[in-house]
CSV table of C-alpha atoms in Angstrom, one decimal:
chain,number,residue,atom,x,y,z
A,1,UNK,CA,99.2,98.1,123.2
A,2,UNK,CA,98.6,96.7,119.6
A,3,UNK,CA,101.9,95.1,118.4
A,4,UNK,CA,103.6,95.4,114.9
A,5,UNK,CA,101.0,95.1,111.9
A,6,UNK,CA,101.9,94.7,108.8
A,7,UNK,CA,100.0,94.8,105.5
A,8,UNK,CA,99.4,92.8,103.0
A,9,UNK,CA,99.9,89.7,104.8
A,10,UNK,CA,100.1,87.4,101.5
A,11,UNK,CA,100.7,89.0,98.0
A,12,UNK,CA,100.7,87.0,94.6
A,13,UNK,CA,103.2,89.2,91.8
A,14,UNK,CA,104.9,87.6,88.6
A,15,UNK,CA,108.3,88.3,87.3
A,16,UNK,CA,109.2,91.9,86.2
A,17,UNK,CA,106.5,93.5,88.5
A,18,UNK,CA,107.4,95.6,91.8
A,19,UNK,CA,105.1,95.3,95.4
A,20,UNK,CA,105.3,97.9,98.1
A,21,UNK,CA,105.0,96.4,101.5
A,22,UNK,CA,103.9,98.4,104.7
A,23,UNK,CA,104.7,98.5,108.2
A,24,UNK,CA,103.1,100.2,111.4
A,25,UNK,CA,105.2,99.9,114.0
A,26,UNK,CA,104.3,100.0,118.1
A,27,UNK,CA,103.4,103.3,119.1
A,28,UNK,CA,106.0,105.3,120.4
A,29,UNK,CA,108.5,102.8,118.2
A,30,UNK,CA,111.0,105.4,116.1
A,31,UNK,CA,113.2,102.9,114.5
A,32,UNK,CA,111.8,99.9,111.5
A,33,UNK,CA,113.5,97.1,110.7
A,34,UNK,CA,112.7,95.4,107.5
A,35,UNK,CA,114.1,91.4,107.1
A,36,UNK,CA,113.6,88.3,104.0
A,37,UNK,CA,113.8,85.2,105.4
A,38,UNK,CA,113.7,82.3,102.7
A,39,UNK,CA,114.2,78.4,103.0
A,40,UNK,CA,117.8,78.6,102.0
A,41,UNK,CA,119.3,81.8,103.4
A,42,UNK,CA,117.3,82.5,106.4
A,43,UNK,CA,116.5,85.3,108.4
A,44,UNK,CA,118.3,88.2,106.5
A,45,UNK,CA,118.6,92.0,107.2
A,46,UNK,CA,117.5,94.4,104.4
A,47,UNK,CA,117.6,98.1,106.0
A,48,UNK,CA,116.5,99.8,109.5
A,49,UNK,CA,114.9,103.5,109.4
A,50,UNK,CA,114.6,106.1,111.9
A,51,UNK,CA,113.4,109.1,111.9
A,52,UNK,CA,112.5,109.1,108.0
A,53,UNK,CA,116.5,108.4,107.6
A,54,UNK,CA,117.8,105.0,106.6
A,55,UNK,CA,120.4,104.2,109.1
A,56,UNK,CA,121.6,100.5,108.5
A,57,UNK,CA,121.5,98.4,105.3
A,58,UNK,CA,122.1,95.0,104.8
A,59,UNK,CA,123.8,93.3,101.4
A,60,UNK,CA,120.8,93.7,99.2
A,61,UNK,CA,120.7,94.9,95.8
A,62,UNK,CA,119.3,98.4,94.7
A,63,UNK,CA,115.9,96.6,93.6
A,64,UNK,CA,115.6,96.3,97.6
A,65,UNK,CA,113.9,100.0,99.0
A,66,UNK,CA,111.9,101.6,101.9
A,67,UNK,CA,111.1,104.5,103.4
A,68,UNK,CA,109.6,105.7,106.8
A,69,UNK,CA,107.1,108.7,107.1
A,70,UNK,CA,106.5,111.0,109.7
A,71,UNK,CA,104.3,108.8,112.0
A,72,UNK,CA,106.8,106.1,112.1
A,73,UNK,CA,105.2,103.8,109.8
A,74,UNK,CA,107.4,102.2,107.0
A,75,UNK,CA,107.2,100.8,103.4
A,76,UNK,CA,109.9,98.6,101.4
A,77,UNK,CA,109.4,98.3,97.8
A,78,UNK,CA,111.0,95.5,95.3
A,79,UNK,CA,110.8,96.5,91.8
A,80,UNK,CA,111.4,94.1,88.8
A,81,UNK,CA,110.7,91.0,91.0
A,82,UNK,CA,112.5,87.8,90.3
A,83,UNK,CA,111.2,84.6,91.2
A,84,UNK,CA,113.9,84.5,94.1
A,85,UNK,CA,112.4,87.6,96.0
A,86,UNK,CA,109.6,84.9,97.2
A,87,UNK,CA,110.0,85.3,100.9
A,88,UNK,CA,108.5,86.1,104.2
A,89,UNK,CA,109.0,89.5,104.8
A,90,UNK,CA,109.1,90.7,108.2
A,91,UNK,CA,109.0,94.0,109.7
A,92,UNK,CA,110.2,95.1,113.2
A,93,UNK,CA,110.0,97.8,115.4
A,94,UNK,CA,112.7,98.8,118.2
A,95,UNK,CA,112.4,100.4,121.7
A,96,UNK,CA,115.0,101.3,124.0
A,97,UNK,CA,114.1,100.8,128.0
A,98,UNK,CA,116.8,101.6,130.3
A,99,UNK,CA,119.2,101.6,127.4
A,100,UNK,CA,118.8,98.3,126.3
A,101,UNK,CA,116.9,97.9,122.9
A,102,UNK,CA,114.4,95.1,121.9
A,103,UNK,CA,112.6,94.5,118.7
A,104,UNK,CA,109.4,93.3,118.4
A,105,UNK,CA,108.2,91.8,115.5
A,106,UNK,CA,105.2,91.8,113.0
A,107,UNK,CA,103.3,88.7,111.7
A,108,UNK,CA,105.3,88.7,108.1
A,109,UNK,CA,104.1,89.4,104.5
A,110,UNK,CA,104.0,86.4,102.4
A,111,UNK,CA,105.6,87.1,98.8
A,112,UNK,CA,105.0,84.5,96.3
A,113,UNK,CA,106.3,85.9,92.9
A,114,UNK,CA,105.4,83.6,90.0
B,1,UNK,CA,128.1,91.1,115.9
B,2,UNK,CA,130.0,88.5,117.9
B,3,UNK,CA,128.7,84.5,115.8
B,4,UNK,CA,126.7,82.1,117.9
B,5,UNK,CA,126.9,78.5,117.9
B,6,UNK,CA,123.7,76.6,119.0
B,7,UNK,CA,122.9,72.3,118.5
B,8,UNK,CA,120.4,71.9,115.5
B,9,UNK,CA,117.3,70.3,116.9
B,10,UNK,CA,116.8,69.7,120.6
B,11,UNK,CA,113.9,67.6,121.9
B,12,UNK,CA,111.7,68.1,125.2
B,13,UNK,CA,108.8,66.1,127.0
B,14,UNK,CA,105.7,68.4,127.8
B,15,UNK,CA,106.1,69.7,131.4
B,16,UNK,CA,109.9,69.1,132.1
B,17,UNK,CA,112.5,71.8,131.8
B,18,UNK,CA,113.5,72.6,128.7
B,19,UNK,CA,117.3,73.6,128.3
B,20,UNK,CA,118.6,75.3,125.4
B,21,UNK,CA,122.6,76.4,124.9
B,22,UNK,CA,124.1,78.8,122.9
B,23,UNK,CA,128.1,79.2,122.7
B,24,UNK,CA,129.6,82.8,122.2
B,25,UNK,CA,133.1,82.8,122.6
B,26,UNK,CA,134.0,85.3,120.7
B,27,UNK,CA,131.2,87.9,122.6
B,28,UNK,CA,132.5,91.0,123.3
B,29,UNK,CA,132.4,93.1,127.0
B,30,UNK,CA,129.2,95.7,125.5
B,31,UNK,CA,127.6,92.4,123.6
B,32,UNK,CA,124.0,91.8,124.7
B,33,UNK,CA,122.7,88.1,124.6
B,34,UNK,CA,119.3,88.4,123.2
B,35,UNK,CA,116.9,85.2,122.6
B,36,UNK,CA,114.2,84.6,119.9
B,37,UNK,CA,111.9,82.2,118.8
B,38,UNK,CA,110.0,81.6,115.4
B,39,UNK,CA,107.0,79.6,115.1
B,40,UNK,CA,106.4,78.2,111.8
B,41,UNK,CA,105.9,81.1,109.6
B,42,UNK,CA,105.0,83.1,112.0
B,43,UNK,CA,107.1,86.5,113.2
B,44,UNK,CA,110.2,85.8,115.6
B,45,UNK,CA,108.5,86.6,119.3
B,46,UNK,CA,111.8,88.1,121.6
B,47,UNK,CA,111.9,86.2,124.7
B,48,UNK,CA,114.7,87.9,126.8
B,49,UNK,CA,117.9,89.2,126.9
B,50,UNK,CA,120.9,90.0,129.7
B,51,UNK,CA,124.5,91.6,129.4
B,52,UNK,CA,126.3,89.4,132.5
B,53,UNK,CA,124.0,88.9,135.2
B,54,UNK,CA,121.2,86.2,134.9
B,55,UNK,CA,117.5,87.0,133.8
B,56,UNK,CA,114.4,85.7,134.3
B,57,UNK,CA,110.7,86.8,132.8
B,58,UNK,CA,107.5,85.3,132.9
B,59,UNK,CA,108.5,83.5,129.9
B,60,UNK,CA,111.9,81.9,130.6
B,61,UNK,CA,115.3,82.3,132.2
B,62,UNK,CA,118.9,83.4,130.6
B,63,UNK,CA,121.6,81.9,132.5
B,64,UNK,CA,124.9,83.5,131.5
B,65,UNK,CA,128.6,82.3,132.5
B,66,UNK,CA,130.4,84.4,134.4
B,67,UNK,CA,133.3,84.5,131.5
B,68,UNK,CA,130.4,85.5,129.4
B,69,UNK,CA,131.4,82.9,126.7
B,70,UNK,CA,128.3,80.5,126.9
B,71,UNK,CA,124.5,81.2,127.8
B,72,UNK,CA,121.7,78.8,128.5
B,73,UNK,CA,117.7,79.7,127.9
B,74,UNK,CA,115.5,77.9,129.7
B,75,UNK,CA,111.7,77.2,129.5
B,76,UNK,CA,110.6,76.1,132.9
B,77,UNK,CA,108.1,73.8,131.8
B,78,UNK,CA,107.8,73.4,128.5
B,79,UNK,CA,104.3,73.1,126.5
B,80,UNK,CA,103.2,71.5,123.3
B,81,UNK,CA,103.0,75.2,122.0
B,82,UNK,CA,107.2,75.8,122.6
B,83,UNK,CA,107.6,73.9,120.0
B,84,UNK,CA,109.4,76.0,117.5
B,85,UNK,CA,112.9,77.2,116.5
B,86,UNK,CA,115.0,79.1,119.2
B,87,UNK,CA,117.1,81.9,118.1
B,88,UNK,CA,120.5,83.1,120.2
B,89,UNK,CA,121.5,86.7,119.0
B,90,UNK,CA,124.8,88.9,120.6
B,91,UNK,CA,125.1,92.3,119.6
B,92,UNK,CA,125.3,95.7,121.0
B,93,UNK,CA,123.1,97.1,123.2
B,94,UNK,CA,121.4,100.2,121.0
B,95,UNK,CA,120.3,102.3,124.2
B,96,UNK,CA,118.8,105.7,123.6
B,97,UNK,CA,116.5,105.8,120.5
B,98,UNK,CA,119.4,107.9,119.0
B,99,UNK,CA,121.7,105.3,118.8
B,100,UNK,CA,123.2,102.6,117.1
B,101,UNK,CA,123.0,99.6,115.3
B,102,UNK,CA,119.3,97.8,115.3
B,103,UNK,CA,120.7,95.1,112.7
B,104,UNK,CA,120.3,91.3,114.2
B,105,UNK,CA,122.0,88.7,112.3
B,106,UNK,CA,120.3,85.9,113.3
B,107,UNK,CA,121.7,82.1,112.6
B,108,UNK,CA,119.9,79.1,112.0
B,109,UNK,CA,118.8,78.4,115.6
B,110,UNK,CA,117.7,75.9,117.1
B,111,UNK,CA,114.7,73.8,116.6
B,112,UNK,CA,113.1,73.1,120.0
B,113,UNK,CA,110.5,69.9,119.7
B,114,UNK,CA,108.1,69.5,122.7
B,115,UNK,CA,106.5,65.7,122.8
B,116,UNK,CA,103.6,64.7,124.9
């Protein structure tokens, strides 16, 4: 079973520009979860979807924004990118087996914004 | 989600056990103890998780205290590629694909060093 891909995997931007990011989760996954991790604040949560709803979001501001299409696979957009938005960007997808969930995750994009 | 407290840096030589702790006092009685690892740069790989009763998978083994307070991962024999930083989450269990809360709030781990 192919695991959680995620595309690009590095991305060059400057300031003021905006990236889209995309996420195919495992197959039969319903729910993506989108995370930053950076040097300084770590692993941090930026929103979960399911079923083409958004469901959980994390302290992020309104720059931060996905959205998950039919099939399951996901996209989280940054507009007007600031030099702090470089991070590693990592998408994950849940399932639930004998009611207890696990989420597997993607390799990362790399975001370097100059 | 109940806060975990685990040491900084741990060290291991290749081929003994390696032993990894993770305190939870605060964890509540539906809190899941779920275990992660990140190798550099790379994606956080899930390596197991357990409610009360210990676990075991073919990669490692959760050992949880019967209060439920404290938890111990351990990698059997640990290898050169272990090396990495070991990540101890609690949170709910989700359960059906209709439920809750898919959010981990991960800490700053562990960072488990395997020497030759």
């Amino acid at each position: 079973k192919a695991g959680v891909t995620q595309t690009p995997r590095y991305l060059i931007k400057t300031r003021g520009q905006q990236v889209t990011l995309s996420c195919s989760p495992i197959s039969g996954h319903r729910s993506v979860s989108w995370y930053q991790q950076t040097p300084g604040q770590g692993l941090q949560f930026l929103f979960e979807y399911f079923s083409e709803t958004q469901r959980n979001k994390g302290n992020f501001p309104g720059r931060f924004s996905g959205r998950q299409f039919s099939n399951s696979r996901s996209e989280m957009n940054v507009s007007t990118l600031e030099l702090g938005d470089s991070a590693l960007y990592l998408c994950a997808s849940t399932t639930s087996r004998e009611g207890r969930d696990t989420q597997y995750f993607g390799p990362g994009t790399r975001l370097t914004v100059l | 989600d109940a806060k975990t407290t685990q040491p900084p840096s741990m060290d291991c030589a290749e081929g003994r056990a390696a032993n990894l702790p993770c305190n939870h006092s605060t964890i509540s009685g539906n809190e899941y103890v779920y275990w992660y690892r990140q190798i550099h740069s790379q994606g956080p790989q899930y390596i197991i998780h357990g409610l009360k009763n210990n676990e075991t998978n073919e990669m490692a083994s959760l050992i949880i205290t019967e209060d439920r307070k404290s938890s111990t991962l351990i990698l059997p024999h640990a290898t050169l590629r272990d090396t990495a930083v070991y990540y101890c989450i609690v949170r709910v269990g989700g359960g059906n694909s209709g439920g809750s809360n898919y959010k981990l709030t991960f800490g700053k781990g562990t960072l488990l060093t395997v020497n030759p």
